[in-house]
Amino acid sequence: MSFNLPLSFPVFDGNEKKYSSQAIEAGHLATYGEFIGKFEDKLSRKVKSHQSVALNSGTSALHLSLVLLGVESGDEVICQSFTFCASANPIVYLGATPIFVDSERDSWNICPEILEDTILSRIANGKKPKAIVVVHLFGMPARMKEILEISQKYDIPIIEDAAESVGSQINGQFCGTFGDLGIFSFNGNKIITTGGGGALISRDTQLLQRARYLSAQAREDLPYYQHLEIGYNYRMNNMAAAIGLAQLEQLDSFVEKRRKINRIYRMLLADVDGISFQNEAPASYSNFWLTSILIDPKKAGTTNDKLRVRLLKEDIETRFLWKPLHLQPVFQNMPYFGGTISEDLFYNGLCLPSSVSLTLDDQERIVNLIKSTLVKSIYK
Ligand SMILES: *Cc1c(COP(=O)(O)O)cnc(C)c1O
């Protein structure tokens, strides 16, 4: 579906055309070509102290991360419940069980207190979780300080799902670089896109070397095709990397623009009773990939769905927040720890259009429609 004002639409105003023509002229569209290395170098320099492997999706990066940490059939892996299904699906690919954990009110990400209770409970149950998947939802950094302390205390590695938070930071350190492994997504509507793509980042160069090997069908370095292990076809192609390099050159300006969009929504909606925002902790710096609001139906007199339908009539796309995975039919038999925070966020939240191309006029129009819906509910 195409909207007059979509939720998140890419812009290709930089070197995308130039680099992709160069890739075509070189005849390198597949997993050989100069842009793959250039993209990886630029990404590694960007996130500092970390190396990266470019892959064909965020989901494959998550799958490889779990493989690298030795997750096997019968294992348990803790995963934030309030997230997109791709954070948990690769756990199931490996025959392991996701253990879902609720969020906390401020960042909307995994709650450190419940995380620790969950670990203790699973250990008491006879199995120590193999890994923890932490997500920085909508670009908002999770409470990494507390989460890292827990990870160290129980010696359980962290996979940071930074799919939505490329460019987000805590104290100047990039999301994705706190855990043992971090993953990014460059899918179509993420803050930077390669069409479809992802990356795995880590400080551990040996681990990344193994990721590179497994992602290219686990081919031995011999003049003929020899395989000692089962690998995957997960490498990023040169065409995607060409677009990705051009997008990466603009990441800082995209983040600035999305932060500005968030600031404007906050100002325009500041005086509205019943609407609140996802809040940054003091040292956190969100890329504000998607500005998201919470609607308190009692105070606002309307619901997230009524606002969604009203805006849809004007060809404006909004979206519910992620439905918590412990409420997804496909995951209904998986263990869950927590209360109703992620559930409440799902029932009351709405993501607003946040594209880099959004104008001030667009934002005023969106906010006026929201306000008029609220006003009409008072008159009823
Ligand atoms: C987009 C996304 C992914 C998956 O990335 P793909 O590149 O689409 O495979 C994983 N986790 C979260 C939180 C995402 O938003």
mmCIF file of C-alpha atoms and ligand atoms in Angstrom:
data_model
loop_
_atom_site.group_PDB
_atom_site.id
_atom_site.type_symbol
_atom_site.label_atom_id
_atom_site.label_comp_id
_atom_site.label_asym_id
_atom_site.label_seq_id
_atom_site.Cartn_x
_atom_site.Cartn_y
_atom_site.Cartn_z
ATOM 1 C CA MET A 1 0.000 0.000 0.000
ATOM 2 C CA SER A 2 1.179 3.470 -0.691
ATOM 3 C CA PHE A 3 0.239 6.477 1.424
ATOM 4 C CA ASN A 4 0.378 10.206 0.950
ATOM 5 C CA LEU A 5 2.243 10.323 4.263
ATOM 6 C CA PRO A 6 3.815 6.920 4.971
ATOM 7 C CA LEU A 7 5.200 5.871 8.336
ATOM 8 C CA SER A 8 8.814 5.726 7.212
ATOM 9 C CA PHE A 9 9.883 6.227 3.632
ATOM 10 C CA PRO A 10 13.494 6.162 2.409
ATOM 11 C CA VAL A 11 15.284 9.017 0.634
ATOM 12 C CA PHE A 12 18.025 8.460 -1.911
ATOM 13 C CA ASP A 13 19.415 11.968 -2.320
ATOM 14 C CA GLY A 14 23.070 11.058 -1.824
ATOM 15 C CA ASN A 15 25.480 8.870 -3.781
ATOM 16 C CA GLU A 16 23.049 5.943 -4.180
ATOM 17 C CA LYS A 17 22.710 6.286 -7.974
ATOM 18 C CA LYS A 18 26.412 6.932 -8.498
ATOM 19 C CA TYR A 19 27.568 3.921 -6.467
ATOM 20 C CA SER A 20 24.948 1.531 -7.829
ATOM 21 C CA SER A 21 25.893 2.455 -11.431
ATOM 22 C CA GLN A 22 29.518 1.809 -10.540
ATOM 23 C CA ALA A 23 28.534 -1.635 -9.234
ATOM 24 C CA ILE A 24 26.673 -2.370 -12.474
ATOM 25 C CA GLU A 25 29.537 -1.096 -14.633
ATOM 26 C CA ALA A 26 31.947 -3.334 -12.734
ATOM 27 C CA GLY A 27 29.573 -6.234 -13.348
ATOM 28 C CA HIS A 28 29.545 -7.025 -9.653
ATOM 29 C CA LEU A 29 26.032 -7.452 -8.367
ATOM 30 C CA ALA A 30 26.484 -10.534 -6.226
ATOM 31 C CA THR A 31 28.599 -11.255 -3.161
ATOM 32 C CA TYR A 32 31.847 -10.169 -4.786
ATOM 33 C CA GLY A 33 32.679 -6.482 -5.312
ATOM 34 C CA GLU A 34 34.316 -3.393 -3.876
ATOM 35 C CA PHE A 35 31.296 -1.971 -2.070
ATOM 36 C CA ILE A 36 30.886 -4.818 0.397
ATOM 37 C CA GLY A 37 34.279 -4.132 1.987
ATOM 38 C CA LYS A 38 33.765 -0.365 1.777
ATOM 39 C CA PHE A 39 30.397 -0.632 3.470
ATOM 40 C CA GLU A 40 31.795 -2.843 6.236
ATOM 41 C CA ASP A 41 34.749 -0.480 6.808
ATOM 42 C CA LYS A 42 32.525 2.560 7.007
ATOM 43 C CA LEU A 43 30.116 0.823 9.367
ATOM 44 C CA SER A 44 32.970 -0.389 11.597
ATOM 45 C CA ARG A 45 34.472 3.110 11.739
ATOM 46 C CA LYS A 46 31.066 4.556 12.501
ATOM 47 C CA VAL A 47 30.363 2.349 15.523
ATOM 48 C CA LYS A 48 34.027 2.488 16.692
ATOM 49 C CA SER A 49 35.970 -0.355 18.364
ATOM 50 C CA HIS A 50 33.826 -2.883 16.541
ATOM 51 C CA GLN A 51 34.175 -4.866 13.337
ATOM 52 C CA SER A 52 31.255 -5.699 11.132
ATOM 53 C CA VAL A 53 30.103 -8.354 8.699
ATOM 54 C CA ALA A 54 27.523 -7.224 6.135
ATOM 55 C CA LEU A 55 24.655 -9.686 5.723
ATOM 56 C CA ASN A 56 21.466 -9.987 3.723
ATOM 57 C CA SER A 57 19.076 -9.203 6.612
ATOM 58 C CA GLY A 58 18.782 -8.388 10.271
ATOM 59 C CA THR A 59 17.049 -11.717 10.765
ATOM 60 C CA SER A 60 20.017 -13.640 9.337
ATOM 61 C CA ALA A 61 22.329 -11.580 11.569
ATOM 62 C CA LEU A 62 20.286 -12.663 14.599
ATOM 63 C CA HIS A 63 20.287 -16.284 13.431
ATOM 64 C CA LEU A 64 24.081 -16.253 12.974
ATOM 65 C CA SER A 65 24.564 -14.600 16.382
ATOM 66 C CA LEU A 66 22.727 -17.451 18.068
ATOM 67 C CA VAL A 67 24.724 -20.028 16.073
ATOM 68 C CA LEU A 68 28.000 -18.297 17.087
ATOM 69 C CA LEU A 69 26.986 -18.443 20.747
ATOM 70 C CA GLY A 70 26.387 -22.183 20.407
ATOM 71 C CA VAL A 71 22.617 -22.135 20.853
ATOM 72 C CA GLU A 72 21.249 -25.592 20.093
ATOM 73 C CA SER A 73 18.059 -27.570 20.124
ATOM 74 C CA GLY A 74 16.596 -27.757 23.652
ATOM 75 C CA ASP A 75 18.354 -24.579 24.869
ATOM 76 C CA GLU A 76 16.556 -21.564 26.303
ATOM 77 C CA VAL A 77 17.157 -17.988 25.143
ATOM 78 C CA ILE A 78 15.702 -14.947 26.900
ATOM 79 C CA CYS A 79 14.096 -12.422 24.565
ATOM 80 C CA GLN A 80 12.354 -9.083 25.062
ATOM 81 C CA SER A 81 8.655 -9.738 24.440
ATOM 82 C CA PHE A 82 7.849 -6.252 23.166
ATOM 83 C CA THR A 83 9.431 -6.480 19.717
ATOM 84 C CA PHE A 84 9.044 -7.612 16.112
ATOM 85 C CA CYS A 85 8.849 -11.394 15.554
ATOM 86 C CA ALA A 86 12.296 -11.443 13.905
ATOM 87 C CA SER A 87 13.940 -10.961 17.322
ATOM 88 C CA ALA A 88 12.646 -14.389 18.401
ATOM 89 C CA ASN A 89 12.091 -16.426 15.232
ATOM 90 C CA PRO A 90 15.765 -17.432 14.837
ATOM 91 C CA ILE A 91 15.673 -18.912 18.370
ATOM 92 C CA VAL A 92 12.964 -21.256 17.107
ATOM 93 C CA TYR A 93 14.877 -21.982 13.851
ATOM 94 C CA LEU A 94 17.522 -23.589 16.075
ATOM 95 C CA GLY A 95 15.023 -25.677 18.032
ATOM 96 C CA ALA A 96 15.599 -23.571 21.157
ATOM 97 C CA THR A 97 12.855 -22.012 23.307
ATOM 98 C CA PRO A 98 12.378 -18.251 23.655
ATOM 99 C CA ILE A 99 11.666 -17.123 27.222
ATOM 100 C CA PHE A 100 9.814 -13.829 26.953
ATOM 101 C CA VAL A 101 10.356 -10.924 29.358
ATOM 102 C CA ASP A 102 8.238 -7.792 29.859
ATOM 103 C CA SER A 103 9.349 -4.185 29.312
ATOM 104 C CA GLU A 104 9.765 -1.255 31.679
ATOM 105 C CA ARG A 105 7.723 1.938 31.419
ATOM 106 C CA ASP A 106 10.405 4.464 30.453
ATOM 107 C CA SER A 107 12.350 3.058 27.521
ATOM 108 C CA TRP A 108 9.660 0.463 26.669
ATOM 109 C CA ASN A 109 12.495 -2.084 26.455
ATOM 110 C CA ILE A 110 13.345 -5.155 28.565
ATOM 111 C CA CYS A 111 12.924 -4.591 32.305
ATOM 112 C CA PRO A 112 16.229 -5.347 34.133
ATOM 113 C CA GLU A 113 14.474 -6.367 37.361
ATOM 114 C CA ILE A 114 12.193 -8.882 35.651
ATOM 115 C CA LEU A 115 15.169 -10.068 33.556
ATOM 116 C CA GLU A 116 17.081 -11.022 36.715
ATOM 117 C CA ASP A 117 14.025 -12.737 38.244
ATOM 118 C CA THR A 118 13.605 -14.687 35.011
ATOM 119 C CA ILE A 119 17.222 -15.863 35.009
ATOM 120 C CA LEU A 120 16.959 -17.006 38.647
ATOM 121 C CA SER A 121 13.700 -18.796 37.928
ATOM 122 C CA ARG A 122 15.078 -20.613 34.866
ATOM 123 C CA ILE A 123 18.226 -21.634 36.759
ATOM 124 C CA ALA A 124 16.048 -22.940 39.606
ATOM 125 C CA ASN A 125 14.107 -24.827 36.950
ATOM 126 C CA GLY A 126 17.332 -26.598 35.963
ATOM 127 C CA LYS A 127 18.451 -24.701 32.861
ATOM 128 C CA LYS A 128 20.568 -21.579 32.523
ATOM 129 C CA PRO A 129 19.552 -19.480 29.500
ATOM 130 C CA LYS A 130 22.180 -19.484 26.742
ATOM 131 C CA ALA A 131 21.754 -15.834 25.703
ATOM 132 C CA ILE A 132 19.700 -12.675 26.210
ATOM 133 C CA VAL A 133 18.213 -10.812 23.219
ATOM 134 C CA VAL A 134 17.807 -7.119 24.115
ATOM 135 C CA VAL A 135 16.016 -4.773 21.690
ATOM 136 C CA HIS A 136 16.244 -0.974 21.370
ATOM 137 C CA LEU A 137 12.721 -0.416 20.138
ATOM 138 C CA PHE A 138 11.880 2.400 17.729
ATOM 139 C CA GLY A 139 15.481 3.568 18.215
ATOM 140 C CA MET A 140 15.203 4.043 21.992
ATOM 141 C CA PRO A 141 18.199 2.688 23.921
ATOM 142 C CA ALA A 142 17.400 0.022 26.534
ATOM 143 C CA ARG A 143 18.755 0.252 30.115
ATOM 144 C CA MET A 144 22.100 -1.257 29.116
ATOM 145 C CA LYS A 145 24.027 -0.483 32.327
ATOM 146 C CA GLU A 146 21.730 -2.621 34.481
ATOM 147 C CA ILE A 147 21.321 -5.248 31.746
ATOM 148 C CA LEU A 148 25.113 -5.623 31.310
ATOM 149 C CA GLU A 149 25.575 -6.018 35.066
ATOM 150 C CA ILE A 150 23.060 -8.865 35.061
ATOM 151 C CA SER A 151 24.707 -10.440 32.008
ATOM 152 C CA GLN A 152 28.087 -10.382 33.794
ATOM 153 C CA LYS A 153 26.720 -11.551 37.138
ATOM 154 C CA TYR A 154 25.187 -14.690 35.604
ATOM 155 C CA ASP A 155 27.690 -15.033 32.759
ATOM 156 C CA ILE A 156 25.059 -15.030 30.009
ATOM 157 C CA PRO A 157 26.001 -13.304 26.727
ATOM 158 C CA ILE A 158 23.925 -10.506 25.241
ATOM 159 C CA ILE A 159 22.780 -10.170 21.642
ATOM 160 C CA GLU A 160 21.738 -6.592 21.012
ATOM 161 C CA ASP A 161 18.974 -6.334 18.446
ATOM 162 C CA ALA A 162 19.767 -2.828 17.232
ATOM 163 C CA ALA A 163 17.764 -3.344 14.018
ATOM 164 C CA GLU A 164 15.764 -0.175 14.659
ATOM 165 C CA SER A 165 18.461 1.810 16.427
ATOM 166 C CA VAL A 166 21.285 2.379 13.939
ATOM 167 C CA GLY A 167 22.889 5.627 15.141
ATOM 168 C CA SER A 168 21.313 5.602 18.628
ATOM 169 C CA GLN A 169 23.712 6.053 21.538
ATOM 170 C CA ILE A 170 24.143 5.896 25.310
ATOM 171 C CA ASN A 171 26.815 8.235 26.675
ATOM 172 C CA GLY A 172 28.227 8.576 23.167
ATOM 173 C CA GLN A 173 28.534 4.805 22.699
ATOM 174 C CA PHE A 174 26.532 3.295 19.837
ATOM 175 C CA CYS A 175 23.685 0.864 20.387
ATOM 176 C CA GLY A 176 24.786 -2.548 19.164
ATOM 177 C CA THR A 177 28.255 -2.212 20.739
ATOM 178 C CA PHE A 178 27.322 -2.959 24.359
ATOM 179 C CA GLY A 179 26.561 -6.662 24.077
ATOM 180 C CA ASP A 180 28.744 -9.566 22.975
ATOM 181 C CA LEU A 181 27.173 -9.331 19.534
ATOM 182 C CA GLY A 182 25.065 -6.612 17.953
ATOM 183 C CA ILE A 183 22.883 -6.694 14.873
ATOM 184 C CA PHE A 184 21.548 -4.010 12.529
ATOM 185 C CA SER A 185 18.831 -4.152 9.883
ATOM 186 C CA PHE A 186 18.825 -2.160 6.654
ATOM 187 C CA ASN A 187 15.397 -3.257 5.498
ATOM 188 C CA GLY A 188 13.204 -0.992 3.382
ATOM 189 C CA ASN A 189 11.777 1.305 6.041
ATOM 190 C CA LYS A 190 14.594 1.354 8.601
ATOM 191 C CA ILE A 191 16.563 4.562 9.198
ATOM 192 C CA ILE A 192 19.060 3.569 6.513
ATOM 193 C CA THR A 193 18.258 0.958 3.903
ATOM 194 C CA THR A 194 20.041 -1.311 1.453
ATOM 195 C CA GLY A 195 16.750 -2.615 0.093
ATOM 196 C CA GLY A 196 17.158 -5.677 2.259
ATOM 197 C CA GLY A 197 20.204 -6.110 4.425
ATOM 198 C CA GLY A 198 21.731 -6.399 7.842
ATOM 199 C CA ALA A 199 25.000 -6.551 9.712
ATOM 200 C CA LEU A 200 26.587 -8.339 12.606
ATOM 201 C CA ILE A 201 29.029 -6.364 14.755
ATOM 202 C CA SER A 202 31.370 -7.403 17.539
ATOM 203 C CA ARG A 203 34.626 -6.599 19.281
ATOM 204 C CA ASP A 204 35.595 -10.271 18.957
ATOM 205 C CA THR A 205 37.352 -10.553 15.601
ATOM 206 C CA GLN A 206 37.590 -14.353 15.773
ATOM 207 C CA LEU A 207 33.857 -14.612 16.240
ATOM 208 C CA LEU A 208 33.310 -12.322 13.263
ATOM 209 C CA GLN A 209 35.698 -14.319 11.121
ATOM 210 C CA ARG A 210 33.581 -17.352 11.879
ATOM 211 C CA ALA A 211 30.433 -15.354 11.056
ATOM 212 C CA ARG A 212 31.922 -14.429 7.689
ATOM 213 C CA TYR A 213 32.775 -18.060 6.969
ATOM 214 C CA LEU A 214 29.363 -19.411 8.004
ATOM 215 C CA SER A 215 27.549 -16.675 6.072
ATOM 216 C CA ALA A 216 29.274 -17.711 2.817
ATOM 217 C CA GLN A 217 28.171 -21.367 2.816
ATOM 218 C CA ALA A 218 31.058 -22.439 5.104
ATOM 219 C CA ARG A 219 33.379 -22.850 2.179
ATOM 220 C CA GLU A 220 36.966 -23.913 2.911
ATOM 221 C CA ASP A 221 39.776 -21.862 1.407
ATOM 222 C CA LEU A 222 40.687 -24.389 -1.284
ATOM 223 C CA PRO A 223 40.709 -24.321 -5.085
ATOM 224 C CA TYR A 224 37.650 -26.602 -5.095
ATOM 225 C CA TYR A 225 34.456 -26.494 -3.040
ATOM 226 C CA GLN A 226 35.023 -28.269 0.224
ATOM 227 C CA HIS A 227 32.736 -28.048 3.245
ATOM 228 C CA LEU A 228 33.354 -29.262 6.786
ATOM 229 C CA GLU A 229 30.235 -27.651 8.219
ATOM 230 C CA ILE A 230 26.744 -26.596 7.256
ATOM 231 C CA GLY A 231 26.787 -22.914 6.339
ATOM 232 C CA TYR A 232 24.305 -20.277 5.220
ATOM 233 C CA ASN A 233 23.819 -18.026 2.209
ATOM 234 C CA TYR A 234 23.677 -14.853 4.291
ATOM 235 C CA ARG A 235 26.195 -12.436 2.725
ATOM 236 C CA MET A 236 25.163 -8.971 1.597
ATOM 237 C CA ASN A 237 25.448 -8.416 -2.164
ATOM 238 C CA ASN A 238 27.528 -5.675 -3.772
ATOM 239 C CA MET A 239 24.511 -3.760 -5.124
ATOM 240 C CA ALA A 240 22.933 -3.559 -1.668
ATOM 241 C CA ALA A 241 26.305 -2.518 -0.220
ATOM 242 C CA ALA A 242 26.622 0.261 -2.830
ATOM 243 C CA ILE A 243 23.269 1.715 -1.747
ATOM 244 C CA GLY A 244 24.179 1.085 1.888
ATOM 245 C CA LEU A 245 27.451 3.009 1.631
ATOM 246 C CA ALA A 246 25.614 6.031 0.238
ATOM 247 C CA GLN A 247 22.958 5.754 2.962
ATOM 248 C CA LEU A 248 25.573 5.416 5.686
ATOM 249 C CA GLU A 249 27.182 8.664 4.502
ATOM 250 C CA GLN A 250 23.881 10.351 5.394
ATOM 251 C CA LEU A 251 23.161 8.552 8.673
ATOM 252 C CA ASP A 252 24.018 11.508 10.922
ATOM 253 C CA SER A 253 21.761 13.862 8.995
ATOM 254 C CA PHE A 254 18.933 11.286 8.972
ATOM 255 C CA VAL A 255 19.223 10.903 12.754
ATOM 256 C CA GLU A 256 19.198 14.678 13.211
ATOM 257 C CA LYS A 257 16.130 14.997 11.019
ATOM 258 C CA ARG A 258 14.220 12.234 12.818
ATOM 259 C CA ARG A 259 15.123 13.762 16.173
ATOM 260 C CA LYS A 260 13.825 17.092 14.932
ATOM 261 C CA ILE A 261 10.575 15.464 13.815
ATOM 262 C CA ASN A 262 10.236 13.987 17.305
ATOM 263 C CA ARG A 263 10.905 17.365 18.938
ATOM 264 C CA ILE A 264 8.254 19.023 16.788
ATOM 265 C CA TYR A 265 5.625 16.368 17.590
ATOM 266 C CA ARG A 266 6.397 16.871 21.282
ATOM 267 C CA MET A 267 6.008 20.638 21.032
ATOM 268 C CA LEU A 268 2.818 20.483 18.998
ATOM 269 C CA LEU A 269 1.240 17.888 21.303
ATOM 270 C CA ALA A 270 2.678 19.208 24.575
ATOM 271 C CA ASP A 271 -0.564 20.708 25.837
ATOM 272 C CA VAL A 272 -2.723 17.716 24.942
ATOM 273 C CA ASP A 273 -4.060 15.818 27.929
ATOM 274 C CA GLY A 274 -3.904 12.055 27.489
ATOM 275 C CA ILE A 275 -1.033 11.867 24.987
ATOM 276 C CA SER A 276 2.477 10.954 26.114
ATOM 277 C CA PHE A 277 5.761 9.947 24.481
ATOM 278 C CA GLN A 278 8.520 7.332 24.740
ATOM 279 C CA ASN A 279 11.162 9.085 26.851
ATOM 280 C CA GLU A 280 14.942 9.156 26.604
ATOM 281 C CA ALA A 281 16.887 8.426 29.790
ATOM 282 C CA PRO A 282 19.375 11.256 30.632
ATOM 283 C CA ALA A 283 22.432 9.767 28.838
ATOM 284 C CA SER A 284 20.417 8.193 26.011
ATOM 285 C CA TYR A 285 20.297 9.493 22.476
ATOM 286 C CA SER A 286 17.590 7.854 20.336
ATOM 287 C CA ASN A 287 17.639 7.960 16.545
ATOM 288 C CA PHE A 288 13.831 8.315 16.896
ATOM 289 C CA TRP A 289 13.358 6.007 13.932
ATOM 290 C CA LEU A 290 9.630 6.140 14.633
ATOM 291 C CA THR A 291 8.063 8.714 16.934
ATOM 292 C CA SER A 292 5.515 6.828 19.010
ATOM 293 C CA ILE A 293 2.797 8.114 21.317
ATOM 294 C CA LEU A 294 0.618 6.624 24.028
ATOM 295 C CA ILE A 295 -3.039 7.566 24.174
ATOM 296 C CA ASP A 296 -4.757 7.346 27.545
ATOM 297 C CA PRO A 297 -8.365 6.645 26.466
ATOM 298 C CA LYS A 298 -9.833 8.010 29.724
ATOM 299 C CA LYS A 299 -8.087 11.358 29.438
ATOM 300 C CA ALA A 300 -8.044 11.672 25.649
ATOM 301 C CA GLY A 301 -11.596 10.367 25.148
ATOM 302 C CA THR A 302 -10.408 8.417 22.131
ATOM 303 C CA THR A 303 -8.328 5.360 21.315
ATOM 304 C CA ASN A 304 -5.260 4.590 19.253
ATOM 305 C CA ASP A 305 -7.466 2.738 16.772
ATOM 306 C CA LYS A 306 -9.836 5.683 16.306
ATOM 307 C CA LEU A 307 -6.872 7.944 15.632
ATOM 308 C CA ARG A 308 -5.432 5.376 13.221
ATOM 309 C CA VAL A 309 -8.715 5.209 11.264
ATOM 310 C CA ARG A 310 -9.120 9.002 11.251
ATOM 311 C CA LEU A 311 -5.621 9.530 9.858
ATOM 312 C CA LEU A 312 -6.039 6.684 7.361
ATOM 313 C CA LYS A 313 -8.999 8.584 5.852
ATOM 314 C CA GLU A 314 -6.546 11.372 5.023
ATOM 315 C CA ASP A 315 -4.131 8.854 3.492
ATOM 316 C CA ILE A 316 -1.787 9.133 6.473
ATOM 317 C CA GLU A 317 -0.166 5.923 7.664
ATOM 318 C CA THR A 318 0.152 5.167 11.372
ATOM 319 C CA ARG A 319 0.801 1.817 13.018
ATOM 320 C CA PHE A 320 0.162 0.086 16.318
ATOM 321 C CA LEU A 321 3.238 -0.602 18.389
ATOM 322 C CA TRP A 322 4.578 -4.178 18.187
ATOM 323 C CA LYS A 323 2.203 -6.730 19.616
ATOM 324 C CA PRO A 324 4.146 -8.435 22.438
ATOM 325 C CA LEU A 325 5.423 -11.813 21.322
ATOM 326 C CA HIS A 326 4.021 -13.620 24.375
ATOM 327 C CA LEU A 327 0.563 -12.611 23.063
ATOM 328 C CA GLN A 328 1.237 -13.887 19.545
ATOM 329 C CA PRO A 329 -0.679 -17.084 18.752
ATOM 330 C CA VAL A 330 2.468 -18.643 17.295
ATOM 331 C CA PHE A 331 4.341 -18.202 20.601
ATOM 332 C CA GLN A 332 1.467 -18.937 22.972
ATOM 333 C CA ASN A 333 3.110 -21.942 24.616
ATOM 334 C CA MET A 334 6.386 -20.183 25.388
ATOM 335 C CA PRO A 335 7.188 -19.094 28.972
ATOM 336 C CA TYR A 336 6.591 -15.439 29.844
ATOM 337 C CA PHE A 337 7.795 -13.379 32.800
ATOM 338 C CA GLY A 338 6.315 -10.021 33.690
ATOM 339 C CA GLY A 339 3.087 -8.120 33.973
ATOM 340 C CA THR A 340 1.064 -6.043 31.545
ATOM 341 C CA ILE A 341 3.429 -3.207 30.643
ATOM 342 C CA SER A 342 4.187 -4.318 27.082
ATOM 343 C CA GLU A 343 0.536 -5.304 26.660
ATOM 344 C CA ASP A 344 -0.617 -1.829 27.805
ATOM 345 C CA LEU A 345 1.859 -0.199 25.421
ATOM 346 C CA PHE A 346 0.440 -2.279 22.582
ATOM 347 C CA TYR A 347 -3.178 -1.441 23.421
ATOM 348 C CA ASN A 348 -2.565 2.315 23.781
ATOM 349 C CA GLY A 349 0.307 3.138 21.467
ATOM 350 C CA LEU A 350 0.588 4.510 17.956
ATOM 351 C CA CYS A 351 3.602 5.120 15.694
ATOM 352 C CA LEU A 352 3.363 8.389 13.763
ATOM 353 C CA PRO A 353 4.787 9.223 10.319
ATOM 354 C CA SER A 354 8.504 9.870 10.843
ATOM 355 C CA SER A 355 10.087 9.921 7.376
ATOM 356 C CA VAL A 356 13.085 12.151 6.794
ATOM 357 C CA SER A 357 11.082 13.828 3.992
ATOM 358 C CA LEU A 358 8.264 14.899 6.359
ATOM 359 C CA THR A 359 7.709 18.678 6.340
ATOM 360 C CA LEU A 360 6.563 20.981 9.135
ATOM 361 C CA ASP A 361 3.280 21.453 7.249
ATOM 362 C CA ASP A 362 2.800 17.666 7.193
ATOM 363 C CA GLN A 363 3.396 17.456 10.927
ATOM 364 C CA GLU A 364 0.984 20.317 11.656
ATOM 365 C CA ARG A 365 -1.651 18.610 9.531
ATOM 366 C CA ILE A 366 -1.189 15.302 11.371
ATOM 367 C CA VAL A 367 -1.311 16.960 14.793
ATOM 368 C CA ASN A 368 -4.391 19.019 13.888
ATOM 369 C CA LEU A 369 -6.207 15.846 12.836
ATOM 370 C CA ILE A 370 -5.233 14.194 16.128
ATOM 371 C CA LYS A 371 -6.404 17.236 18.102
ATOM 372 C CA SER A 372 -9.696 17.558 16.241
ATOM 373 C CA THR A 373 -10.414 13.864 16.900
ATOM 374 C CA LEU A 374 -9.841 14.479 20.610
ATOM 375 C CA VAL A 375 -12.001 17.624 20.616
ATOM 376 C CA LYS A 376 -14.877 15.819 18.870
ATOM 377 C CA SER A 377 -14.801 13.128 21.523
ATOM 378 C CA ILE A 378 -15.471 15.802 24.184
ATOM 379 C CA TYR A 379 -18.496 17.087 22.248
ATOM 380 C CA LYS A 380 -20.105 13.666 21.865
HETATM 381 C C1 LIG B 1 13.404 -5.050 11.218
HETATM 382 C C2 LIG B 1 13.697 -5.785 12.469
HETATM 383 C C3 LIG B 1 14.378 -6.999 12.485
HETATM 384 C C4 LIG B 1 14.664 -7.812 11.255
HETATM 385 O O1 LIG B 1 15.403 -7.218 10.297
HETATM 386 P P1 LIG B 1 15.247 -7.693 8.766
HETATM 387 O O2 LIG B 1 16.379 -6.981 8.116
HETATM 388 O O3 LIG B 1 13.912 -7.240 8.318
HETATM 389 O O4 LIG B 1 15.397 -9.160 8.723
HETATM 390 C C5 LIG B 1 14.716 -7.563 13.696
HETATM 391 N N1 LIG B 1 14.377 -6.978 14.843
HETATM 392 C C6 LIG B 1 13.689 -5.829 14.893
HETATM 393 C C7 LIG B 1 13.368 -5.224 16.212
HETATM 394 C C8 LIG B 1 13.305 -5.199 13.704
HETATM 395 O O5 LIG B 1 12.590 -4.076 13.736
#
